[in-house]
XYZ file of C-alpha atoms in Angstrom:
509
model
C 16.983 8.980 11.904
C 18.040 5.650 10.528
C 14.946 3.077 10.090
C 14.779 0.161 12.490
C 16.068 -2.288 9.456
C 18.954 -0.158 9.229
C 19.632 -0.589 13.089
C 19.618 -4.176 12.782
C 21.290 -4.690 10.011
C 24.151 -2.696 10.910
C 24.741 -4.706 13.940
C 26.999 -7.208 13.849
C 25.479 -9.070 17.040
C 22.580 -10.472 15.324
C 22.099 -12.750 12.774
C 19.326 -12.467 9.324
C 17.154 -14.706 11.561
C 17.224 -12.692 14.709
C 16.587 -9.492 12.748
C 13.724 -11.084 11.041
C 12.438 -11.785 14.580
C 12.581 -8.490 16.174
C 11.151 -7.104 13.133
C 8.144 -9.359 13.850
C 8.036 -8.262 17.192
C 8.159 -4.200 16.563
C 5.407 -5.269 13.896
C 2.750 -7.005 16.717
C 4.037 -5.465 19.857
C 0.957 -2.747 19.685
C -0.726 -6.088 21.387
C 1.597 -5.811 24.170
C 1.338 -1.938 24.654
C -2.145 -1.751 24.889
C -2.838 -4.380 27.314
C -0.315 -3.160 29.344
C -0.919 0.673 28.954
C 2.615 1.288 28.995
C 5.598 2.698 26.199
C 7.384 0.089 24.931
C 11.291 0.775 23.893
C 13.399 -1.788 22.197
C 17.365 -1.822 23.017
C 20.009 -3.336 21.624
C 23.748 -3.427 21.812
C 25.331 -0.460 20.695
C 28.856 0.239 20.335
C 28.633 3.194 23.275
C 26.285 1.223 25.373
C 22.661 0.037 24.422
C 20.952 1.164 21.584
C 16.878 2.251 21.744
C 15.927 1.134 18.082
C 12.005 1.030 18.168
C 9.563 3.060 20.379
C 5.762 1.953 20.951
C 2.849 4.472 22.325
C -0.152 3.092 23.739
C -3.552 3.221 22.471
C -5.271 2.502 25.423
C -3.147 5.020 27.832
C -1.190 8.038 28.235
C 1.892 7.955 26.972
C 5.693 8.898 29.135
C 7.160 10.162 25.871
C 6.526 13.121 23.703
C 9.900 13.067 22.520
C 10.949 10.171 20.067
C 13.252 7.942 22.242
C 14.537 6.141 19.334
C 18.399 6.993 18.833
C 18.747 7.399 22.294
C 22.322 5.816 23.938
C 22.708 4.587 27.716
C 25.691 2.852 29.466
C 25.886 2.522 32.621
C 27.659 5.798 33.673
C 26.782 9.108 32.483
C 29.101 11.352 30.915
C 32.330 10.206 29.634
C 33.194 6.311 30.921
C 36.844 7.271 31.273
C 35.588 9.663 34.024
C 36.242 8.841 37.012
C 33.871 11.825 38.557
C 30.958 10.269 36.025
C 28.078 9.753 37.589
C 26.453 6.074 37.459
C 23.475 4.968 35.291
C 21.461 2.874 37.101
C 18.667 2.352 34.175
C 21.490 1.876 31.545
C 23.298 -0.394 33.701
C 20.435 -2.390 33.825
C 20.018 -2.630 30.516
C 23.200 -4.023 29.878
C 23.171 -6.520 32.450
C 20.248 -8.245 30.922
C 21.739 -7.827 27.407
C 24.411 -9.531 29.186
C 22.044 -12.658 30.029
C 21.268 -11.266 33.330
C 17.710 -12.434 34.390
C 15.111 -9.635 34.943
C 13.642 -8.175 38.506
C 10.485 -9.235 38.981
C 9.221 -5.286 40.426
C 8.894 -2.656 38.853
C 11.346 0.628 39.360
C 10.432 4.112 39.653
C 11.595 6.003 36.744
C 11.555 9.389 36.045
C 10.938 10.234 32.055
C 10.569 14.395 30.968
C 10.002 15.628 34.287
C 7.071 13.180 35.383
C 7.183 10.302 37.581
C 6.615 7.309 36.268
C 7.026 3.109 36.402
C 9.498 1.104 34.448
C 9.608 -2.669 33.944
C 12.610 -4.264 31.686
C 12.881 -7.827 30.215
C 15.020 -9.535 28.008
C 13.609 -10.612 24.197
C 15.265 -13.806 23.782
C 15.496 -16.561 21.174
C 16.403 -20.104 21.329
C 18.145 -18.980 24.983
C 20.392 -15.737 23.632
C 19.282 -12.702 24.530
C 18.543 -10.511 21.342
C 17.669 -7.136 23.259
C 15.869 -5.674 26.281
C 12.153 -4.561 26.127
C 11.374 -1.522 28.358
C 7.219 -0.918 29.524
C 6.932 2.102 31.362
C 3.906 3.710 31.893
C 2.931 6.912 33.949
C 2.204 6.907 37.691
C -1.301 7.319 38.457
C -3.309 7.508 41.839
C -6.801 6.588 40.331
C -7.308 2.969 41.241
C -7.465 0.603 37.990
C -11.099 -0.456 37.177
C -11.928 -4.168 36.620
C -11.239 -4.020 32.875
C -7.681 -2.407 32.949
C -6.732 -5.246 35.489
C -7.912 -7.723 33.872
C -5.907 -6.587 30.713
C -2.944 -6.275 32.494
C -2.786 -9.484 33.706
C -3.258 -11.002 30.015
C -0.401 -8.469 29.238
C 1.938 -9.855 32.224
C 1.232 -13.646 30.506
C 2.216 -12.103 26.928
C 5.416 -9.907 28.506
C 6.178 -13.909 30.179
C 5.746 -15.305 26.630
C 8.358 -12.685 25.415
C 11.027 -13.452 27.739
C 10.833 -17.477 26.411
C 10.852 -16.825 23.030
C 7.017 -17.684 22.539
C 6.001 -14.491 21.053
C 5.613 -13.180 18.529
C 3.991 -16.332 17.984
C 6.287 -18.321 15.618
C 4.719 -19.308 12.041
C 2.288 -16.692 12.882
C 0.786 -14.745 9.765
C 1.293 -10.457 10.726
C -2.643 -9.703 10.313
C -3.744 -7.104 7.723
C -3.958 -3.967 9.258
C -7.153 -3.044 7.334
C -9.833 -4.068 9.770
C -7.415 -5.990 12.237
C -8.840 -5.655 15.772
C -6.901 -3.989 18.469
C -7.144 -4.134 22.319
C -9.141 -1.045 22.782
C -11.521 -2.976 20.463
C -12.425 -5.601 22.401
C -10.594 -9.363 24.232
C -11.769 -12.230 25.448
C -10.013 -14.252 27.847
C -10.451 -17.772 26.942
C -8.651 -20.633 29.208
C -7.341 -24.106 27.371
C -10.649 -25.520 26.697
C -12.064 -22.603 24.554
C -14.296 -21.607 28.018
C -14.897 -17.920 27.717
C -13.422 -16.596 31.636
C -13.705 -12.882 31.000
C -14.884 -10.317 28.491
C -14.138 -6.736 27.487
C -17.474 -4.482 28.256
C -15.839 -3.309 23.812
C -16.031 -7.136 23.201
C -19.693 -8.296 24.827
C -21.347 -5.092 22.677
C -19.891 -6.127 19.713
C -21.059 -10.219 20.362
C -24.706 -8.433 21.216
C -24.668 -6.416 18.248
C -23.823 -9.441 15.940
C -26.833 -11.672 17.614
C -25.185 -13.420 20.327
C -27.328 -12.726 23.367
C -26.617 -13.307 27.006
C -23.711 -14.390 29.524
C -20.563 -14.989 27.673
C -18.372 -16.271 30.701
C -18.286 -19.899 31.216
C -19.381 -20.634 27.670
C -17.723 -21.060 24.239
C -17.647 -19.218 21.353
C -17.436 -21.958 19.262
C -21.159 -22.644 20.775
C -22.677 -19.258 20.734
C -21.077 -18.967 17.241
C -22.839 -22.075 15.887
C -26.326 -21.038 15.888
C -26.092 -17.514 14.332
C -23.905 -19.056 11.722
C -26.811 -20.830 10.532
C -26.854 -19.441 6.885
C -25.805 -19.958 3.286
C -23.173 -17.486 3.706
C -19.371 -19.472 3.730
C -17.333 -19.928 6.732
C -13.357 -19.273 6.522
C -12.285 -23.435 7.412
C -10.031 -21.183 10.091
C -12.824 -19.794 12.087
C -13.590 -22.921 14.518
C -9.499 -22.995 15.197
C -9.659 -18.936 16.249
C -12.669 -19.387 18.254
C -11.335 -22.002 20.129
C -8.153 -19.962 20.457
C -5.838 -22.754 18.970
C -4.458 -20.935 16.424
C -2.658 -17.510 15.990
C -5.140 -16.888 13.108
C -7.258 -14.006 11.915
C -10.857 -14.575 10.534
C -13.953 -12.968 9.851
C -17.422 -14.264 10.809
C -19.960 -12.572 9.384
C -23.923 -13.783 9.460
C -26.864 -11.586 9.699
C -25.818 -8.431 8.005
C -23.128 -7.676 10.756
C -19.158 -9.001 10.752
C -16.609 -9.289 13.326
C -12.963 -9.870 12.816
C -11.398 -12.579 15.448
C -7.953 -11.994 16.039
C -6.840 -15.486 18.400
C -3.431 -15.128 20.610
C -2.868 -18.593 21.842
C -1.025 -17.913 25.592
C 1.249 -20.764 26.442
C 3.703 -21.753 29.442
C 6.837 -23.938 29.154
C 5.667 -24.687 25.645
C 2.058 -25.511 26.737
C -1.152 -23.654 25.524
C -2.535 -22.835 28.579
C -5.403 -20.476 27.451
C -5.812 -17.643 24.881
C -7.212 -14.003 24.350
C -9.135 -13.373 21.702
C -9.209 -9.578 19.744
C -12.553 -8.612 18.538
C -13.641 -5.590 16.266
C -17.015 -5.098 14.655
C -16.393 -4.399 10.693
C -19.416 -4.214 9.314
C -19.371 -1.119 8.060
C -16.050 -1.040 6.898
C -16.855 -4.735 5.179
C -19.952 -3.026 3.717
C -17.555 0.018 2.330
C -15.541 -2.325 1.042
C -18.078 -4.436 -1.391
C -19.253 -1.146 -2.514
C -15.879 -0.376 -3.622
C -15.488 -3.327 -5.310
C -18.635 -3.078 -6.987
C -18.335 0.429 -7.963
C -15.057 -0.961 -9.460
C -16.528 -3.281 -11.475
C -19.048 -0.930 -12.562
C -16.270 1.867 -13.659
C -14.482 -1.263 -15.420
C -17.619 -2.600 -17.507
C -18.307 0.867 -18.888
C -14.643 1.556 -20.057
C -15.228 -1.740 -21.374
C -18.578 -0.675 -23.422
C -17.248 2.626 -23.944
C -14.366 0.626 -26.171
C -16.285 -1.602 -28.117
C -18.673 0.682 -28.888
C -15.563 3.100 -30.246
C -14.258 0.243 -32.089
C -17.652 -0.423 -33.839
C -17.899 3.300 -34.803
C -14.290 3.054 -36.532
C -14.962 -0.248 -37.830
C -18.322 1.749 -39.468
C -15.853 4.604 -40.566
C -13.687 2.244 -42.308
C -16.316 0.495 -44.497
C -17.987 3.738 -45.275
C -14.105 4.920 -46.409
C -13.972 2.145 -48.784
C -17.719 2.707 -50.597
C -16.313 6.424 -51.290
C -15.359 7.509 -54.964
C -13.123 10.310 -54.231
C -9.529 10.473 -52.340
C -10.306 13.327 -50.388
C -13.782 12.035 -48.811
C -11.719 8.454 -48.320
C -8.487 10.592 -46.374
C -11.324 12.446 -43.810
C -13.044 9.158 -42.843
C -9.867 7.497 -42.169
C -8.742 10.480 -40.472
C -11.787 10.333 -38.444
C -11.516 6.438 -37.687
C -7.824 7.052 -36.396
C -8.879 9.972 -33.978
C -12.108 7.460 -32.885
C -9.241 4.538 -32.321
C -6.829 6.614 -30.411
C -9.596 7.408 -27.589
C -10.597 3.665 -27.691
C -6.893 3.009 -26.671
C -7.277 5.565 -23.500
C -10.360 3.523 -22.634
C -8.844 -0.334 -23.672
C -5.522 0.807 -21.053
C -8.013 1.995 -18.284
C -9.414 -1.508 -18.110
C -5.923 -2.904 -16.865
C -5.541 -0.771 -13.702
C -7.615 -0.748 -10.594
C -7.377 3.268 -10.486
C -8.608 5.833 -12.805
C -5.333 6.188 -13.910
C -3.534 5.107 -17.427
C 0.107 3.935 -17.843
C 0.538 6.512 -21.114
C 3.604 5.000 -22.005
C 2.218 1.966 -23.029
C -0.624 4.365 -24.810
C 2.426 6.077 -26.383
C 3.701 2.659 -28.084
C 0.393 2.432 -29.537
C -0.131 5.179 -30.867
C 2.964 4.866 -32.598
C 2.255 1.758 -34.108
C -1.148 3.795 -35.351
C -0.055 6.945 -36.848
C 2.613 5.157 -38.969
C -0.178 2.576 -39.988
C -3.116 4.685 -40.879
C -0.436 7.154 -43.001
C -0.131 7.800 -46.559
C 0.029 4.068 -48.426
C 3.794 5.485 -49.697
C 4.914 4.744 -45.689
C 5.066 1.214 -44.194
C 6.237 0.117 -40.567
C 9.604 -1.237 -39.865
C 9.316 -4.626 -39.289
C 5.888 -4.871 -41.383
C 5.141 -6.274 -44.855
C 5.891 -4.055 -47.430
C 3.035 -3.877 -49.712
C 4.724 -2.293 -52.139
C 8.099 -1.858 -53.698
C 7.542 1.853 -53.884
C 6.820 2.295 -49.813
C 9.497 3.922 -48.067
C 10.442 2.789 -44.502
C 9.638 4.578 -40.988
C 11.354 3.551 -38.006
C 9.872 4.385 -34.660
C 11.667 5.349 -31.392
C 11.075 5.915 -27.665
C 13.093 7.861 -25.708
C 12.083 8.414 -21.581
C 8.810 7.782 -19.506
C 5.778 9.433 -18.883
C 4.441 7.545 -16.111
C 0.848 7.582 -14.725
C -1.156 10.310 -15.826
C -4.978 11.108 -15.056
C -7.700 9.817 -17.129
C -9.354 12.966 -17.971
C -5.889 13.984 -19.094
C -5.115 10.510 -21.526
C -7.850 11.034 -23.776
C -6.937 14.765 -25.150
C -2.915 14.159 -24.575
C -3.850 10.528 -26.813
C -5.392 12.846 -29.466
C -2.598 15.283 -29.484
C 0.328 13.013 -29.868
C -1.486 10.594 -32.355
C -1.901 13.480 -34.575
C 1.592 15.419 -33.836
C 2.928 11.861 -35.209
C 0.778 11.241 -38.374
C 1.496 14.630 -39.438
C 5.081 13.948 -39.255
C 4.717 11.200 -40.979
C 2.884 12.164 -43.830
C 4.382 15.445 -44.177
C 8.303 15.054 -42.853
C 8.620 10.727 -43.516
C 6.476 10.116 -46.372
C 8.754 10.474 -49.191
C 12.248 10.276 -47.906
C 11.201 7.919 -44.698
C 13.544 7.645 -41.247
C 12.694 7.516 -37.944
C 9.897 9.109 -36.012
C 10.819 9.814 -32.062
C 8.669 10.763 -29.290
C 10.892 11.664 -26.572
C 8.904 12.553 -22.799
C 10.422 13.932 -20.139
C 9.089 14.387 -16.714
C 9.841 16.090 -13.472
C 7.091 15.683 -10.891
C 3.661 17.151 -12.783
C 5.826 19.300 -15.859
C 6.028 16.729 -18.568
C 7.693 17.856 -22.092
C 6.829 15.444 -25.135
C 8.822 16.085 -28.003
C 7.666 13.849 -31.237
C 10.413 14.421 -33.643
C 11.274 13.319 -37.571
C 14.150 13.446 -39.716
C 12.738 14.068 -42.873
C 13.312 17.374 -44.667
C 11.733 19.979 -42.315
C 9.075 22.396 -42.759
C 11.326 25.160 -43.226
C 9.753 28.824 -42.780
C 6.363 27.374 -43.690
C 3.799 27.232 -40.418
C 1.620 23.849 -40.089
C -1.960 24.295 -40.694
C -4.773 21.751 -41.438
C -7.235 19.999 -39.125
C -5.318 18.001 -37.396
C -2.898 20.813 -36.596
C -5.615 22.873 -35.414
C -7.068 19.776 -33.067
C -3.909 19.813 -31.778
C -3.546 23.222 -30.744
C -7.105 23.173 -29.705
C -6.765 20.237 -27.113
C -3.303 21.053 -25.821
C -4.494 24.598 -25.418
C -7.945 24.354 -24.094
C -7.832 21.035 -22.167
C -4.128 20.658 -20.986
C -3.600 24.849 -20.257
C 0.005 23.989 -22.093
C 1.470 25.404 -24.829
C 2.594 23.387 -28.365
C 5.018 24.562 -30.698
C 7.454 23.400 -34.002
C 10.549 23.905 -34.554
C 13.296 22.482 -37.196
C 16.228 20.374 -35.779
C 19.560 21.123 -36.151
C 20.105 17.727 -37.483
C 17.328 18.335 -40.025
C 13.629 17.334 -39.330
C 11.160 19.002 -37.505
C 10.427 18.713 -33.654
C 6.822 19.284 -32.385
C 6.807 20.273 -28.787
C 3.898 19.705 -26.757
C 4.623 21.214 -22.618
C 1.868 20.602 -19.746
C 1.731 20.579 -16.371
C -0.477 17.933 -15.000
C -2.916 17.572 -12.322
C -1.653 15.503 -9.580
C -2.840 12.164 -8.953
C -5.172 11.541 -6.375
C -5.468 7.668 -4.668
């Protein structure tokens, strides 16, 4: 089923701006269906007849459809129009009349939808006086008599469904509210009229105004009032707040004093282009606010001990590396800078965990890196293309990087680090260090299989296996901690190809 961008852009009928518009109704009509209680479906012209193109279910209600309208065509007969036996439409022709510019009935029609009776209303969505497409509410018939909350909210949702037909909502200039925390009708409204004078009150909405501190009768009062004296605090106030309180401004804003929070959604309701009241959406966040700073401080906790974890990694290599230099023999000098590379390589897993917000590393910037530090901690017969050359002896090695790993787990960066930092010194000491060329790690991956090939044109191992230490870390890690498998193999073109192939856990966010 196309998406409802692809409706609208494939209809030649509206313009960028009118698409842009509907799309900002389907994203805030939720406020419409739940004061109402009813299913909202959104038509437009079709080439067979009108089009449904967006489908809303109440939150607050039962809803008509268990089927998906969305796709659905009506014209005003049945059948085939050419027909003359084709029986009429009346709900489709109705539909087209108002896309025609037809002006809507003011009662609502009994409709039938899935074998249950039930009560339709339709209304034209215009802009700047052209009709754009017909809204449909239609909500199930019922013989339990409303209660004094569900008519109040119905009659705020008659003023919005009013708004709708003028072109006054959505709300023009009107930010779309985050949906993390953003209060909903079955959280709690408040009418207010043009003053800011609280006239009614969700029971939802007066238990979340008790719960913050506010005490008492809220009807016949402001908020802006009430507000004032539990706000007395060092905590800041969003500027915004007095405007939503006073319901002058299609804002969103948090007030928070006390320990507790609420989020303030303000709707100002207007008629012939005058504010003539507003409703105000209310939802108590505290907990989820309190969730939220733990998050971030758990965050911050994760990131400063990445951030330790480095520097004290880099101190230990930095120790390695002066110890190297006091010792007398080669071979004592080669295992401490050995160890100082393998010490540096897990400082890079930690160093690329501080970037991201997740537990996660970006290993193909880890991958660069690691390049960069098995070519430069080599035998002193190697230098790095594009780096001094120390002396006129050193033979060049080129380094190349064919495809993307992607994201990969941190647990997993740290022993996959090790393994290709050593896969690549070897080949460089033992495949580039007299001849030189190029040294290529080449990834591929398909959903968690990922295949790293680090590759060198030198002369090839021939029949001879690789042994040593860092050989055996190698196997070791890829083995024990990845549960892959790593093998060599010469290259056709000469060289030798090291083979590393995992399967990786999947991430979780």
């Amino acid at each position: 089923m196309p998406s409802l961008s692809k409706f609208l852009a494939d209809n030649p009928d509206l313009s960028g701006k009118e698409a842009d518009w509907l799309q900002h109704l389907v994203g805030d009509w939720n406020l419409l269906s739940d004061l109402l209680r009813t299913d909202l479906v959104l038509w437009i012209r079709g080439e067979e007849g009108a089009l449904a193109v967006a489908h809303c279910r109440p939150a607050t209600g039962s809803t008509v459809y268990y089927e998906d309208p969305v796709g659905t065509v009506r014209s005003a007969v049945t059948g085939d129009p050419e027909d003359p036996d084709a029986a009429a439409d009346p709900e489709g022709a109705e539909i087209a009349r108002l896309l025609a510019g037809g002006e809507p009935t003011e009662e609502p029609t009994p409709i039938e939808r899935e074998g249950r009776s039930a009560t339709g209303v339709m209304v034209p969505v215009r802009k700047n006086g052209r009709t754009l497409a017909v809204l449909a509410a239609e909500s199930p018939d019922s013989d339990a008599t409303p209660s004094d909350n569900e008519t109040h909210q119905r009659r705020l949702g008659v003023r919005v469904l009013e708004m709708l037909q003028h072109g006054a909502f959505p709300i023009e200039g009107a930010p779309i509210p985050p949906r993390r925390g953003a209060p909903r009708v079955g959280d709690g409204v408040v009418e207010l009229d043009e003053a800011g004078v609280v006239q009614w009150t969700s029971p939802n909405a007066r238990s979340a105004f008790h719960r913050f501190g506010i005490a008492g009768e809220l009807t016949g009062t402001t908020l802006a009032e009430l507000s004032t004296e539990v706000l007395q605090s060092r905590s800041p106030v969003d500027e915004s707040l007095p405007l939503v309180l006073m319901g002058r401004a299609a804002w969103r804003s948090d007030m928070q004093a006390r320990g507790g929070t609420l989020s303030l959604r303000a709707v100002p309701l207007t008629q012939n282009g005058t504010r003539t009241g507003a409703l105000i959406l209310v939802r108590d966040v505290t907990e989820l606010r309190r969730r939220e700073r733990e998050l971030i401080t758990k965050d911050a906790t994760i990131r400063e001990v990445h951030h330790r974890v480095k520097n004290n990694l880099q101190t230990v290599a930095a120790l390695l590396r002066m110890q190297s230099r006091r010792m007398k023999t080669d071979e004592a000098r080669e295992a401490l800078a050995e160890a100082m590379r393998r010490v540096s390589t897990i400082a890079l897993v930690h160093e690329s965990l501080l970037q991201g917000s997740e537990e996660a590393v970006h290993f193909d910037e880890v991958i660069d890196r690691c390049l960069r530090l098995a070519v430069d901690a080599a035998s002193a017969t190697v230098h790095r293309a594009g780096s001094p050359r120390l002396t006129d002896a050193q033979v060049e090695v080129r380094t190349e990087k064919i495809g993307r790993v992607g994201t990969i787990r941190a647990e997993e960066a740290t022993p996959l680090a090790l393994v290709v930092t050593e896969l690549a010194t070897n080949a460089v000491e033992h495949g580039l260090s007299e001849t030189g060329g190029t040294l290529t790690i080449r990834s591929e991956r398909t959903g968690s299989h990922l295949v790293i090939s680090i590759e060198d044109d030198g002369n090839g191992m021939g029949a001879a296996k690789p042994t040593g230490l860092g050989t055996n870390i190698a196997l070791t890690l890829v083995q024990g901690q990845l549960g892959g498998t790593l093998t060599w193999e010469n290259r056709p073109e000469g060289g030798t190809a090291a083979v590393v192939d995992v399967y990786l856990d999947p991430l979780t966010l």
